[in-house]
PDB file of C-alpha atoms in Angstrom:
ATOM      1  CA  UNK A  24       2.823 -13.417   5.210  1.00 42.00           C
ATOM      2  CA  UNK A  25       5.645 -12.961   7.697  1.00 39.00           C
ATOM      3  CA  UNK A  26       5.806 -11.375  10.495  1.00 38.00           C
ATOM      4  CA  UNK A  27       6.494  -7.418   9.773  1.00 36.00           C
ATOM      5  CA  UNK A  28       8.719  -5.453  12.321  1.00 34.00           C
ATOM      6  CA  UNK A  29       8.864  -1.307  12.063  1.00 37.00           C
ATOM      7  CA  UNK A  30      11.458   1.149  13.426  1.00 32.00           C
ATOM      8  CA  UNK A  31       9.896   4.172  15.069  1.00 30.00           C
ATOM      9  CA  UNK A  32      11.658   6.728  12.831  1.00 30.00           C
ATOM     10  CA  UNK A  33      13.174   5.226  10.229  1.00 28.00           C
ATOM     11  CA  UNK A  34      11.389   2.346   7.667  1.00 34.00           C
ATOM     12  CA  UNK A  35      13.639   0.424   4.888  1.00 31.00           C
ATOM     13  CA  UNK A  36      11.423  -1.917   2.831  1.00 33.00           C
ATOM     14  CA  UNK A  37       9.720  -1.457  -0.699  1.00 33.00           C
ATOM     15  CA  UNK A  38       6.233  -2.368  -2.612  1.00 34.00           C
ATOM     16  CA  UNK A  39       6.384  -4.692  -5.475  1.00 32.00           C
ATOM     17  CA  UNK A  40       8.400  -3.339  -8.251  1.00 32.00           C
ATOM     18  CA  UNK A  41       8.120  -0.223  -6.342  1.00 33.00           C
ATOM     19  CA  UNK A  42       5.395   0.915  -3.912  1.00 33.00           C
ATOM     20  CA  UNK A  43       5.856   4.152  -1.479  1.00 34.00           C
ATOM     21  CA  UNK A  44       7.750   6.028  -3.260  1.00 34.00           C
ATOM     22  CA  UNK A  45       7.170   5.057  -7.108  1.00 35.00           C
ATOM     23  CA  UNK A  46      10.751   3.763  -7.098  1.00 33.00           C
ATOM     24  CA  UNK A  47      11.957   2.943 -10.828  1.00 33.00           C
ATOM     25  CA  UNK A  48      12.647  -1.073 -10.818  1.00 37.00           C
ATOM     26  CA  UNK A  49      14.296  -2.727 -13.568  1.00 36.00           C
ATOM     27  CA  UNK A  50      12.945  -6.212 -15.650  1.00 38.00           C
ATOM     28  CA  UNK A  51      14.625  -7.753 -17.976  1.00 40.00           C
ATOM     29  CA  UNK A  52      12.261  -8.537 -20.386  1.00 38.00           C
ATOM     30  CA  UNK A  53      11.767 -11.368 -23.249  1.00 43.00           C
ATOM     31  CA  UNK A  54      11.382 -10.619 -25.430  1.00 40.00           C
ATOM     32  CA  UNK A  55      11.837  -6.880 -26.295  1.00 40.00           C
ATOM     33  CA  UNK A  56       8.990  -5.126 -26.950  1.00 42.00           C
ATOM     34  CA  UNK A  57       8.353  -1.744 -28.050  1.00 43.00           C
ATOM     35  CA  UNK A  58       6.151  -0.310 -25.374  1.00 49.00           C
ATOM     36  CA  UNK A  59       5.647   2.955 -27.370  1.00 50.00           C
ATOM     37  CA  UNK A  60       4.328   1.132 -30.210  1.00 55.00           C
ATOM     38  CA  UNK A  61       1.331  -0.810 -31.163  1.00 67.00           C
ATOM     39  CA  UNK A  62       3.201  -3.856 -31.398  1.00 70.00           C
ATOM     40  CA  UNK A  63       1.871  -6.905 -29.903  1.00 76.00           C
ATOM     41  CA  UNK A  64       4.360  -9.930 -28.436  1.00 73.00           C
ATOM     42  CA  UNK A  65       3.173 -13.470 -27.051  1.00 76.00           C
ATOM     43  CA  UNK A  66       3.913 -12.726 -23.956  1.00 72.00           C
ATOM     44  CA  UNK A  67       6.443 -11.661 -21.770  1.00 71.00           C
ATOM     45  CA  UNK A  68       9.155 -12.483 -19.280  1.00 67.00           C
ATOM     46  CA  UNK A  69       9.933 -10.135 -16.396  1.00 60.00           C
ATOM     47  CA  UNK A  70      12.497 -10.294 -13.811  1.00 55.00           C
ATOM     48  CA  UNK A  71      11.526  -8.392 -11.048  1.00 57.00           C
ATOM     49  CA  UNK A  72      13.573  -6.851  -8.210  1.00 51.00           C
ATOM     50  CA  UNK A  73      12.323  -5.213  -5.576  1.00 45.00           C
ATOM     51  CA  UNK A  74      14.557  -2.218  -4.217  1.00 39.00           C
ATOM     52  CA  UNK A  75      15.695  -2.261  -0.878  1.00 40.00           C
ATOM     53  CA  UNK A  76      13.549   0.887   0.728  1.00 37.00           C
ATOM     54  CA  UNK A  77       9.914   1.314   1.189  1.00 44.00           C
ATOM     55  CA  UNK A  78       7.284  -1.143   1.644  1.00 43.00           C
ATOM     56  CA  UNK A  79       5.170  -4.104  -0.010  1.00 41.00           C
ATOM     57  CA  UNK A  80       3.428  -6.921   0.832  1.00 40.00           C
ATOM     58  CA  UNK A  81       5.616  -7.869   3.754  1.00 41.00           C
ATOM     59  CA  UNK A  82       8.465  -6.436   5.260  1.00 38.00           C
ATOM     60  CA  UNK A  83      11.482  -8.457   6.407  1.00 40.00           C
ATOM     61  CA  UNK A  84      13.133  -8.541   9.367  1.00 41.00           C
ATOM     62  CA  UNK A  85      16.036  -5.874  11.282  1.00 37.00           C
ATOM     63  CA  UNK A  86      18.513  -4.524   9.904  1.00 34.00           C
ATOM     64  CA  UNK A  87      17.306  -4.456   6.275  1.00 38.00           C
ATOM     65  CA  UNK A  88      13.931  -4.105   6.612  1.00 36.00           C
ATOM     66  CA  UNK A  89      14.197  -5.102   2.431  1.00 45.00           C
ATOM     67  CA  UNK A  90      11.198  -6.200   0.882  1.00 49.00           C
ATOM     68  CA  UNK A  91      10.313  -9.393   0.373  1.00 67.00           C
ATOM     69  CA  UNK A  92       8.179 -11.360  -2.346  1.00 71.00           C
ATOM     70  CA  UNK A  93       5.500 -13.494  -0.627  1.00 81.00           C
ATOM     71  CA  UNK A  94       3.884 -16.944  -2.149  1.00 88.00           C
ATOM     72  CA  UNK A  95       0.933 -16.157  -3.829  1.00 91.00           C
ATOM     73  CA  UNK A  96       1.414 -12.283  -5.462  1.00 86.00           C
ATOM     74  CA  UNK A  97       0.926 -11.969  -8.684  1.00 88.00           C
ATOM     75  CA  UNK A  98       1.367  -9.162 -11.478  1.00 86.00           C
ATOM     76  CA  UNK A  99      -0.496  -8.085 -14.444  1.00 91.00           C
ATOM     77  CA  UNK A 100       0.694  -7.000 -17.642  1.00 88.00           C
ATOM     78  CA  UNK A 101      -2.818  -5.220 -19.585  1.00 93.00           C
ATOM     79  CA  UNK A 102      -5.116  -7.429 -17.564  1.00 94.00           C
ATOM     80  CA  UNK A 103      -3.321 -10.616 -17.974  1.00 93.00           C
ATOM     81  CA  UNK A 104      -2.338 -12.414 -14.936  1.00 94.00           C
ATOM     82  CA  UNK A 105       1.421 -13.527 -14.376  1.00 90.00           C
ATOM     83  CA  UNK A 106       2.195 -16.705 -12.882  1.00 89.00           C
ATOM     84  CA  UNK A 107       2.127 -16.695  -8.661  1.00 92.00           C
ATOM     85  CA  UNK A 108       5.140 -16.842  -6.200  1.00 83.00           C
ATOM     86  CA  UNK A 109       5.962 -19.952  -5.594  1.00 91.00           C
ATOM     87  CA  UNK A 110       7.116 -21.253  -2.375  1.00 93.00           C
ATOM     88  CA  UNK A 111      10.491 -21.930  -3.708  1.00 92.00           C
ATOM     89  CA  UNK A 112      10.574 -17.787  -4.373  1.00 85.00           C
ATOM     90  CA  UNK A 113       8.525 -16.674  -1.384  1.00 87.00           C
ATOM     91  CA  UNK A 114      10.889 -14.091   0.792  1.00 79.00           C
ATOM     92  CA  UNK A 115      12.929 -13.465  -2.054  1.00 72.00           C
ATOM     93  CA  UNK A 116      13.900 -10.282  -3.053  1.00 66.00           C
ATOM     94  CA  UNK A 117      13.828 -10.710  -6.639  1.00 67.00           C
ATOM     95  CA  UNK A 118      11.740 -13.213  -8.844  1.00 71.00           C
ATOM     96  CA  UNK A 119      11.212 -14.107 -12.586  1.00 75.00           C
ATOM     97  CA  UNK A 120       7.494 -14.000 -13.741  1.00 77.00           C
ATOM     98  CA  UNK A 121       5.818 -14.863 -16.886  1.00 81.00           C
ATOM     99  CA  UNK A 122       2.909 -13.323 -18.467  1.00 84.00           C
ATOM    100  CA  UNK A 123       1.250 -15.698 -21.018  1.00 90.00           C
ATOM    101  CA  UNK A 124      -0.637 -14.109 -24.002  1.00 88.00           C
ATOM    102  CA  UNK A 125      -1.217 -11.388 -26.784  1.00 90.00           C
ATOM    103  CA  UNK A 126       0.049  -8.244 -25.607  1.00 84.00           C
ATOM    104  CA  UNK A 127      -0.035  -4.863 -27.050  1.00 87.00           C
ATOM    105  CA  UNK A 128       1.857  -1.512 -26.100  1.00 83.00           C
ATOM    106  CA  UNK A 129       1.470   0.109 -24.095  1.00 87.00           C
ATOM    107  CA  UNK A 130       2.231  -2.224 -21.696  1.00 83.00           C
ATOM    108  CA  UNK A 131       0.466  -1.648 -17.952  1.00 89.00           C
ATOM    109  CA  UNK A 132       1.649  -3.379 -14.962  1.00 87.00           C
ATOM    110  CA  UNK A 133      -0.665  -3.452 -11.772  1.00 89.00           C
ATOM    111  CA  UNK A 134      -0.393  -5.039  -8.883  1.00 85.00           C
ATOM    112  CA  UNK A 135      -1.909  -6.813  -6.958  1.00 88.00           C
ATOM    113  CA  UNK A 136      -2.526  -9.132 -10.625  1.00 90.00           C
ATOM    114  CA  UNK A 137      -6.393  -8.130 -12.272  1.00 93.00           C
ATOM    115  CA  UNK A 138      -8.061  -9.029 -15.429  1.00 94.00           C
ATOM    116  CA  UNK A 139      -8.606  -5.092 -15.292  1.00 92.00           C
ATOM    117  CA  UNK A 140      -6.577  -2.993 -17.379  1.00 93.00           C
ATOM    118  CA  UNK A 141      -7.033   0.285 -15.766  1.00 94.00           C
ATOM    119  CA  UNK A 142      -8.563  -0.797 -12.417  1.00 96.00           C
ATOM    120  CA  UNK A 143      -7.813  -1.253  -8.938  1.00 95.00           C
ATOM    121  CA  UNK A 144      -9.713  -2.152  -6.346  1.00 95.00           C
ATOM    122  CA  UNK A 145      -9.661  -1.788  -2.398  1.00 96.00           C
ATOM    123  CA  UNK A 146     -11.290  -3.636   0.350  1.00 96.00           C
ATOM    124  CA  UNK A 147     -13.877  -2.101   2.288  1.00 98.00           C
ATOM    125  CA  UNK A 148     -12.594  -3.626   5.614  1.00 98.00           C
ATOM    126  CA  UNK A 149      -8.515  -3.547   6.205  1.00 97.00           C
ATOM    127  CA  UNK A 150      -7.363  -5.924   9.160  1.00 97.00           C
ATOM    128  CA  UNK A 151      -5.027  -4.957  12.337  1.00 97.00           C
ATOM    129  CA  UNK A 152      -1.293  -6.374  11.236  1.00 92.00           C
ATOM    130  CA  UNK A 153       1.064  -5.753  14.347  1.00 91.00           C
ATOM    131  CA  UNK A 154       3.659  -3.479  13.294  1.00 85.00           C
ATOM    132  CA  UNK A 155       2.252  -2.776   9.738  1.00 83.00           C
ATOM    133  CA  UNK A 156      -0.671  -2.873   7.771  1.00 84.00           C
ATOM    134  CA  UNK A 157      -2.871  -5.212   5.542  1.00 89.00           C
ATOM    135  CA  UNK A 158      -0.970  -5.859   2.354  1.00 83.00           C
ATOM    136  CA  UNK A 159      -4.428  -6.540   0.445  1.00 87.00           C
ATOM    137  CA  UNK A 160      -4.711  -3.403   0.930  1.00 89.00           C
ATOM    138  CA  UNK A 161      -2.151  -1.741  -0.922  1.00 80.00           C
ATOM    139  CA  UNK A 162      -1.906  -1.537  -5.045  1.00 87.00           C
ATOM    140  CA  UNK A 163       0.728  -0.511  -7.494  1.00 84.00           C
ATOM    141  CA  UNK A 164       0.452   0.876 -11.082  1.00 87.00           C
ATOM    142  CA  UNK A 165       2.760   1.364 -13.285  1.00 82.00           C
ATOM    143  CA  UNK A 166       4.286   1.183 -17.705  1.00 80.00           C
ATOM    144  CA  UNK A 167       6.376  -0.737 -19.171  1.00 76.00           C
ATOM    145  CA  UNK A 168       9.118   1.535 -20.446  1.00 70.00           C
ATOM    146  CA  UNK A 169      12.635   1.582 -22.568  1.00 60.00           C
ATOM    147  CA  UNK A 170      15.486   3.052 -20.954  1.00 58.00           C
ATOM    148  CA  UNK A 171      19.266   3.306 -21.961  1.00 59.00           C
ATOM    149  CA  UNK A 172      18.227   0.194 -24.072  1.00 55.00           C
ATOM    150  CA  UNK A 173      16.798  -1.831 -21.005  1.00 61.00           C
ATOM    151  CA  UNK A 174      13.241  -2.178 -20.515  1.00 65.00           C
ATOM    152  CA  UNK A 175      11.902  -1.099 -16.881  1.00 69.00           C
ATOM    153  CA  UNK A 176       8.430  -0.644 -14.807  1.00 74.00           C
ATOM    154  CA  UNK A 177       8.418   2.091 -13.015  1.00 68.00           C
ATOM    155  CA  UNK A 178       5.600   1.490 -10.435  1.00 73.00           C
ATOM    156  CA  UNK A 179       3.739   4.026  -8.165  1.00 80.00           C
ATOM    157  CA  UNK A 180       1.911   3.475  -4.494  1.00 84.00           C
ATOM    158  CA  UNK A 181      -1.809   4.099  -4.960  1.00 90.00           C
ATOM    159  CA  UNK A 182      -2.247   4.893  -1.641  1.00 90.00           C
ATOM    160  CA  UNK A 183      -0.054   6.542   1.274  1.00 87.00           C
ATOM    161  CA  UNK A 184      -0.582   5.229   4.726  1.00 88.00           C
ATOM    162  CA  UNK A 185      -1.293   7.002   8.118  1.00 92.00           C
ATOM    163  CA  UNK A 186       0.737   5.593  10.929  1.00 91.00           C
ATOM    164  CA  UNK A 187      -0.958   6.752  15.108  1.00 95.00           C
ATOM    165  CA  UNK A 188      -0.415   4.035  18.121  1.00 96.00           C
ATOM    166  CA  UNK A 189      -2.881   4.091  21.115  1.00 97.00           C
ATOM    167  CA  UNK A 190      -1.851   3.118  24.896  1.00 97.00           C
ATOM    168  CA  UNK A 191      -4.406   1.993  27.769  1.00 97.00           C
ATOM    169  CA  UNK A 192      -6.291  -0.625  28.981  1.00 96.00           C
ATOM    170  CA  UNK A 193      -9.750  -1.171  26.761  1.00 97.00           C
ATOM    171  CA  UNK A 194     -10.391  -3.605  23.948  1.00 97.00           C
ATOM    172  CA  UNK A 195     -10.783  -1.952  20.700  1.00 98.00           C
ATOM    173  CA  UNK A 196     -12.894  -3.726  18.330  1.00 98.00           C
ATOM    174  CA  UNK A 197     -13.146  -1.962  15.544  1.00 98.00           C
ATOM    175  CA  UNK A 198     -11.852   1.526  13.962  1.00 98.00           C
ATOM    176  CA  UNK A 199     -14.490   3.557  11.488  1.00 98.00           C
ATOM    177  CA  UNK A 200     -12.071   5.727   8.975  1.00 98.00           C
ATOM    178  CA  UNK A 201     -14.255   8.470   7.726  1.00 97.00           C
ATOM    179  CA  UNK A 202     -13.339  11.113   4.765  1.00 97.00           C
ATOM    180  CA  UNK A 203     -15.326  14.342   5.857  1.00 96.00           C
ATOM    181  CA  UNK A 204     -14.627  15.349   2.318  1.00 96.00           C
ATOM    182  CA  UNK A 205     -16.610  12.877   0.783  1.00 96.00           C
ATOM    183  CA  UNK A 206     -13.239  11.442  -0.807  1.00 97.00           C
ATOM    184  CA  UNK A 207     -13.515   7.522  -1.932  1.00 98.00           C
ATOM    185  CA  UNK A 208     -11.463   5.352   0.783  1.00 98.00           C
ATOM    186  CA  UNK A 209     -12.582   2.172  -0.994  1.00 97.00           C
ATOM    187  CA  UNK A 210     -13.714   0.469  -4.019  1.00 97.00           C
ATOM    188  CA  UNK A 211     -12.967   0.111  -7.455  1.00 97.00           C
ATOM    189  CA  UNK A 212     -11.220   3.424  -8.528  1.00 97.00           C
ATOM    190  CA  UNK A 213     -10.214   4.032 -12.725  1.00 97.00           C
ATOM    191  CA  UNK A 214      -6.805   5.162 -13.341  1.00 96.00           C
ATOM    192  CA  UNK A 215      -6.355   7.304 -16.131  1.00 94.00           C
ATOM    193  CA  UNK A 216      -4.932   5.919 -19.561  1.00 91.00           C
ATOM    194  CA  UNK A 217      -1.840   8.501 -19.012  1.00 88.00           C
ATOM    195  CA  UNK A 218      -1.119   6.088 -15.702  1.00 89.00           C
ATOM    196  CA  UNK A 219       0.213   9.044 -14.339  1.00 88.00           C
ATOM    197  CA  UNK A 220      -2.081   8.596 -10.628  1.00 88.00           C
ATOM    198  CA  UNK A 221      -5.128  10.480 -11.231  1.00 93.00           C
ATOM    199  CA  UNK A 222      -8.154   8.332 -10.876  1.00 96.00           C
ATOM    200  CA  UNK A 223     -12.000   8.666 -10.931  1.00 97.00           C
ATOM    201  CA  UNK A 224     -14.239   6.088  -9.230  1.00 97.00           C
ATOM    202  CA  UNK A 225     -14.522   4.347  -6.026  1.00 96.00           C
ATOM    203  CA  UNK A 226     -17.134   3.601  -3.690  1.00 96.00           C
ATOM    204  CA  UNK A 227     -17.518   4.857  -0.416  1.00 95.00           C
ATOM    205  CA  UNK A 228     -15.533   7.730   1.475  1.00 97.00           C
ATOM    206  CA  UNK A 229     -15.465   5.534   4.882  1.00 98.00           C
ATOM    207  CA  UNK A 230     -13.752   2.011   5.456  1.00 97.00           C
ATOM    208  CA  UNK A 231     -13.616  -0.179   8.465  1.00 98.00           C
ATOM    209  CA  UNK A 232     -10.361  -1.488   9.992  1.00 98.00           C
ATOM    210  CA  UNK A 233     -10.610  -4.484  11.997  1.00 98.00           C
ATOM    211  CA  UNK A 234      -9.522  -5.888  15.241  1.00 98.00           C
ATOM    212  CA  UNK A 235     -10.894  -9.355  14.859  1.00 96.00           C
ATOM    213  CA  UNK A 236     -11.786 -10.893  17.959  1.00 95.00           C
ATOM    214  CA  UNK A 237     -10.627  -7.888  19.787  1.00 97.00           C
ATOM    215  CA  UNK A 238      -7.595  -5.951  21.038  1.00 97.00           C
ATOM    216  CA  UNK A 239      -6.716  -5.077  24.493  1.00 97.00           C
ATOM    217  CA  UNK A 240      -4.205  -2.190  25.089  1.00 97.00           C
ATOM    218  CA  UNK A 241      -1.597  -1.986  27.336  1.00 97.00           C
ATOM    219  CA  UNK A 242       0.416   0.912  28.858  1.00 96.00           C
ATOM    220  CA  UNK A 243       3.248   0.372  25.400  1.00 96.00           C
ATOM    221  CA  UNK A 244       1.657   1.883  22.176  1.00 96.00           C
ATOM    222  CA  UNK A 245       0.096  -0.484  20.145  1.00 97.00           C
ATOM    223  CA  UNK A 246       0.962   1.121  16.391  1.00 94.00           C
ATOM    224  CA  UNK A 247      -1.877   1.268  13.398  1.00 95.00           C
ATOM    225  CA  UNK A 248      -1.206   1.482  10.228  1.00 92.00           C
ATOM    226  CA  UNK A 249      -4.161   2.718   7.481  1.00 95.00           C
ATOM    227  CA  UNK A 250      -4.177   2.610   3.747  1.00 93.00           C
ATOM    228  CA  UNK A 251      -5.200   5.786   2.158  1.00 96.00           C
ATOM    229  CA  UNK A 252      -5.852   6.253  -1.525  1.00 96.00           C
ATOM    230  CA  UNK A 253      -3.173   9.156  -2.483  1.00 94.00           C
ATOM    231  CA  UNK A 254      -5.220  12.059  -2.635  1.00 96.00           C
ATOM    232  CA  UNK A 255      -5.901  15.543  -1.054  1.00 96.00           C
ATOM    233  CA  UNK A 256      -8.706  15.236   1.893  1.00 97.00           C
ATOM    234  CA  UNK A 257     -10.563  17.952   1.177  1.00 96.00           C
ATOM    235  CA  UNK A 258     -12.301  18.219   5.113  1.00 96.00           C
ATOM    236  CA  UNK A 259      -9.480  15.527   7.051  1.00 95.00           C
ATOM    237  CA  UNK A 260      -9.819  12.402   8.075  1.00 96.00           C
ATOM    238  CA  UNK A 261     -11.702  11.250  11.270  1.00 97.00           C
ATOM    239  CA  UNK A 262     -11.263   7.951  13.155  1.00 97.00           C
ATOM    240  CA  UNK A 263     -13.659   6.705  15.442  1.00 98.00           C
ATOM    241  CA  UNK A 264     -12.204   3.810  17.534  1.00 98.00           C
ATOM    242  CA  UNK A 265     -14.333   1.465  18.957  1.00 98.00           C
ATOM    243  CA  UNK A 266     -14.229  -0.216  22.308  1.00 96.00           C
ATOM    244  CA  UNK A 267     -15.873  -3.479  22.986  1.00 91.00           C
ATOM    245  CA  UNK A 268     -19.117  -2.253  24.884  1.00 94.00           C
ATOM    246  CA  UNK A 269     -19.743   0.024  21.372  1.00 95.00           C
ATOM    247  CA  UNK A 270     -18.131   2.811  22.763  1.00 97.00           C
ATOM    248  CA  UNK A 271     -16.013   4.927  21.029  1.00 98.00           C
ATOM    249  CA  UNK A 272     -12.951   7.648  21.147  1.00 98.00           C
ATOM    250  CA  UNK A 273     -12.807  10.083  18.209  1.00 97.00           C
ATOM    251  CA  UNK A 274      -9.856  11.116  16.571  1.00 97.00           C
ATOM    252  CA  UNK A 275      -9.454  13.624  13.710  1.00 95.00           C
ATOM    253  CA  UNK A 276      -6.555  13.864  11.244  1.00 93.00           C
ATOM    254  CA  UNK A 277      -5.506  17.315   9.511  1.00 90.00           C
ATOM    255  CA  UNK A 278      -7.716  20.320   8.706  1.00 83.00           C
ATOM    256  CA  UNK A 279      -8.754  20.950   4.863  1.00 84.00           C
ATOM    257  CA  UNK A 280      -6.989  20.708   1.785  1.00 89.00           C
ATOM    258  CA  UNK A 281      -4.246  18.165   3.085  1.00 93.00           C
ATOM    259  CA  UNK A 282      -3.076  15.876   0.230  1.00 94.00           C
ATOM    260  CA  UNK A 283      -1.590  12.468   1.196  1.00 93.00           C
ATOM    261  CA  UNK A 284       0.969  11.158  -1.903  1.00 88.00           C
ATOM    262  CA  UNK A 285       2.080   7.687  -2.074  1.00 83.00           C
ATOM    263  CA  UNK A 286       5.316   7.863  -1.367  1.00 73.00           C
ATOM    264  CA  UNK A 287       4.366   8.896   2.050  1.00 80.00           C
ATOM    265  CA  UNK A 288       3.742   7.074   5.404  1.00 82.00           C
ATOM    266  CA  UNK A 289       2.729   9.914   7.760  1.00 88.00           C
ATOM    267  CA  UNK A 290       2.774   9.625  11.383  1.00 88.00           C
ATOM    268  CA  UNK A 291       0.884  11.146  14.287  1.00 93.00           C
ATOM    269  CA  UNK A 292       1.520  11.168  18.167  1.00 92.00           C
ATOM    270  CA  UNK A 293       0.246   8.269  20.486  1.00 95.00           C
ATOM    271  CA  UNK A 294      -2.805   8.637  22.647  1.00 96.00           C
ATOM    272  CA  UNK A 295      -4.248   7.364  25.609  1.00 97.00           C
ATOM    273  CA  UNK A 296      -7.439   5.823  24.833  1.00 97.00           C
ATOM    274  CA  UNK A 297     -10.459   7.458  26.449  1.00 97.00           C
ATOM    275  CA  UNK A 298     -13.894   6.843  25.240  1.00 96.00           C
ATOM    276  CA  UNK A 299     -16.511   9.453  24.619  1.00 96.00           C
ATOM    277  CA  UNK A 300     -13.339  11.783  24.063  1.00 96.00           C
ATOM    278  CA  UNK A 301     -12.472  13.700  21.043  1.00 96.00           C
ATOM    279  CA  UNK A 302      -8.434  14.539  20.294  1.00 94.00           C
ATOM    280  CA  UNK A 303      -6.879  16.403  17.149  1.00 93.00           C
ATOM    281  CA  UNK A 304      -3.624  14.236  16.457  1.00 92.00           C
ATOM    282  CA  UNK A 305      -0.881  16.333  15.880  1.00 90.00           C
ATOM    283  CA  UNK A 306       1.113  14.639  13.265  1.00 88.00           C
ATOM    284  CA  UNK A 307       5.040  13.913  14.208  1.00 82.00           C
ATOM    285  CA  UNK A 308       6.076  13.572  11.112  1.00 68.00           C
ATOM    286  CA  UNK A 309       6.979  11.294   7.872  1.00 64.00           C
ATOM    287  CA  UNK A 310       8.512   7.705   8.188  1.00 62.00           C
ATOM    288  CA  UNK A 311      11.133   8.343   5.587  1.00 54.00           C
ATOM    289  CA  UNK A 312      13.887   5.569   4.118  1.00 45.00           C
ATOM    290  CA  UNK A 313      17.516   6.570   4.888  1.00 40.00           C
TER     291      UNK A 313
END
C-alpha cells in the first residue's frame, strides 16, 4: 500500500467505488443486466472509477489526495469474487474488473471481495498506518442499479472513522477501543437484504489497535485514525492507550446517543500523553472534502 499523507482540515480521496460518503460511481457494465429483475447473466464486466474525494484503501499523494486502486483488491458481485488488481493497474484511479459466473438480480457489490452475499467482516485488531488508517479495515456495500440508461453501484462506507493525535515522550504499545454501549466494533456483521446500512451481528463491542513493536511520541502529534462501524454509540466510546510498562492513559469519546455515519471522519483535539490520567476529548470537528 503506499504511503498515505492527510491534511489537517481538509481530506480529498475516496473508498472503492465509493467509501465515506456513499458517493454514486458509475460501471459500465457487459453485458446489461436488469438488476430489478430475476434475470440471471454469465457474468459481468465492470469498469470502475473511483471519484476524486473521500477515502479507500490508500490515499495518494498532495494536491489530489484522489484515491487510488491498490494490487490485490478485489470486488464481489452476490458472493462471487472479481478478478484482483494487477500491478499493471495498481495506483490507478479507475480499473476494469470481471466477475465470472451465474448471476442473478439483484446484483450486490461488497468490498473488500467475499463469497458472502450479505456479509462483512472486520478485524478484531486494526494496525497504526502513519497518517491514516488500516485499509483492511474498512468495507463497502452497495447495488447494482440502472440509471438514465447506464448501469451504476452506488456504494456506502460501513464504518466512519475517529481521527485524535497524541504528543509526548512514552511508547505506546497498544490502544484498547471500548463501546460502553455494548455496540459490536468487530466481527462478522449481516446487512440487511434492503442494503440500505442497517445490520445485525458482530462480535465483540471492543477492538485492539496496534502499535507493533512500539511507538515513541514526540513533542509533534502523532495522528490515529480508528474504524468505527456506522452506528449510534449508545454510552461513547473509550480508549485506553497503552504505554510500554502496561500503563495506560484513558480517553473517552462523546456522551450517549452519538451516532457516527459513514460518510464521516470525525476529529478530536490532541493530547499530551499522561498515564494513569483520564481526559474527555472534545471533538474539533469533521474532516470534510472541499
Amino acid at each position: 500500500m503506499e504511503e498515505m499523507i492527510m491534511k489537517k482540515n481538509i481530506l480529498k480521496s475516496a473508498f472503492l467505488l465509493a467509501i465515506i460518503g456513499g458517493l454514486s460511481v458509475a460501471c459500465n457494465i457487459e453485458p446489461v443486466p436488469q438488476p430489478d429483475t430475476d434475470k440471471t447473466v454469465a457474468g459481468l464486466e465492470l469498469n470502475a472509477s473511483l471519484p476524486d474525494v473521500q477515502t479507500k484503501t490508500s490515499l495518494g499523494s498532495e494536491p489530489d489526495y484522489n484515491v487510488l486502486w491498490s494490487k490485490g483488491d478485489q470486488i464481489s458481485v452476490n458472493g462471487i469474487l472479481s478478478n484482483a488488481v494487477t500491478e499493471e493497474d495498481h495506483g490507478k484511479t479507475q480499473v476494469r474488473f470481471r466477475v465470472d459466473g451465474n448471476l442473478t438480480a439483484p446484483y450486490k457489490v461488497l468490498y473488500p471481495g467475499t463469497t458472502e452475499t450479505n456479509a462483512i467482516t472486520l478485524p478484531a485488531t486494526q494496525n497504526y498506518v502513519a497518517d491514516s488508517y488500516d485499509g483492511a479495515s474498512y468495507a463497502a456495500y452497495g447495488k447494482v442499479e440502472e440509471l438514465n440508461g447506464e448501469y451504476t453501484a452506488t456504494l456506502s462506507n460501513f464504518c466512519g472513522l475517529v481521527r485524535f493525535a497524541l504528543n509526548g515522550s512514552a511508547t505506546l504499545s497498544k490502544i484498547e477501543v471500548n463501546a460502553l454501549g455494548g455496540e459490536k466494533l468487530h466481527g462478522t456483521f449481516t446487512l440487511a437484504d434492503s442494503f440500505n446500512g442497517e445490520f445485525t451481528g458482530g462480535t465483540e463491542g471492543t477492538l485492539t489497535y496496534s502499535f507493533g513493536e512500539g511507538l515513541t511520541l514526540s513533542e509533534t502529534d502523532t495522528y490515529v485514525y480508528i474504524s468505527l462501524p456506522a452506528q449510534t454509540y449508545s454510552a461513547g466510546v473509550e480508549a485506553k492507550v497503552y504505554q510500554a510498562d502496561g500503563a495506560f492513559m484513558r480517553l473517552k469519546f462523546w456522551g450517549e446517543g452519538e451516532t457516527l455515519a459513514g460518510n464521516e471522519i470525525r476529529s478530536f483535539v490532541s493530547k499530551t500523553y499522561a498515564a494513569g490520567r483520564t481526559e474527555n476529548l472534545v471533538e474539533a470537528g469533521k474532516l470534510e472534502a472541499e
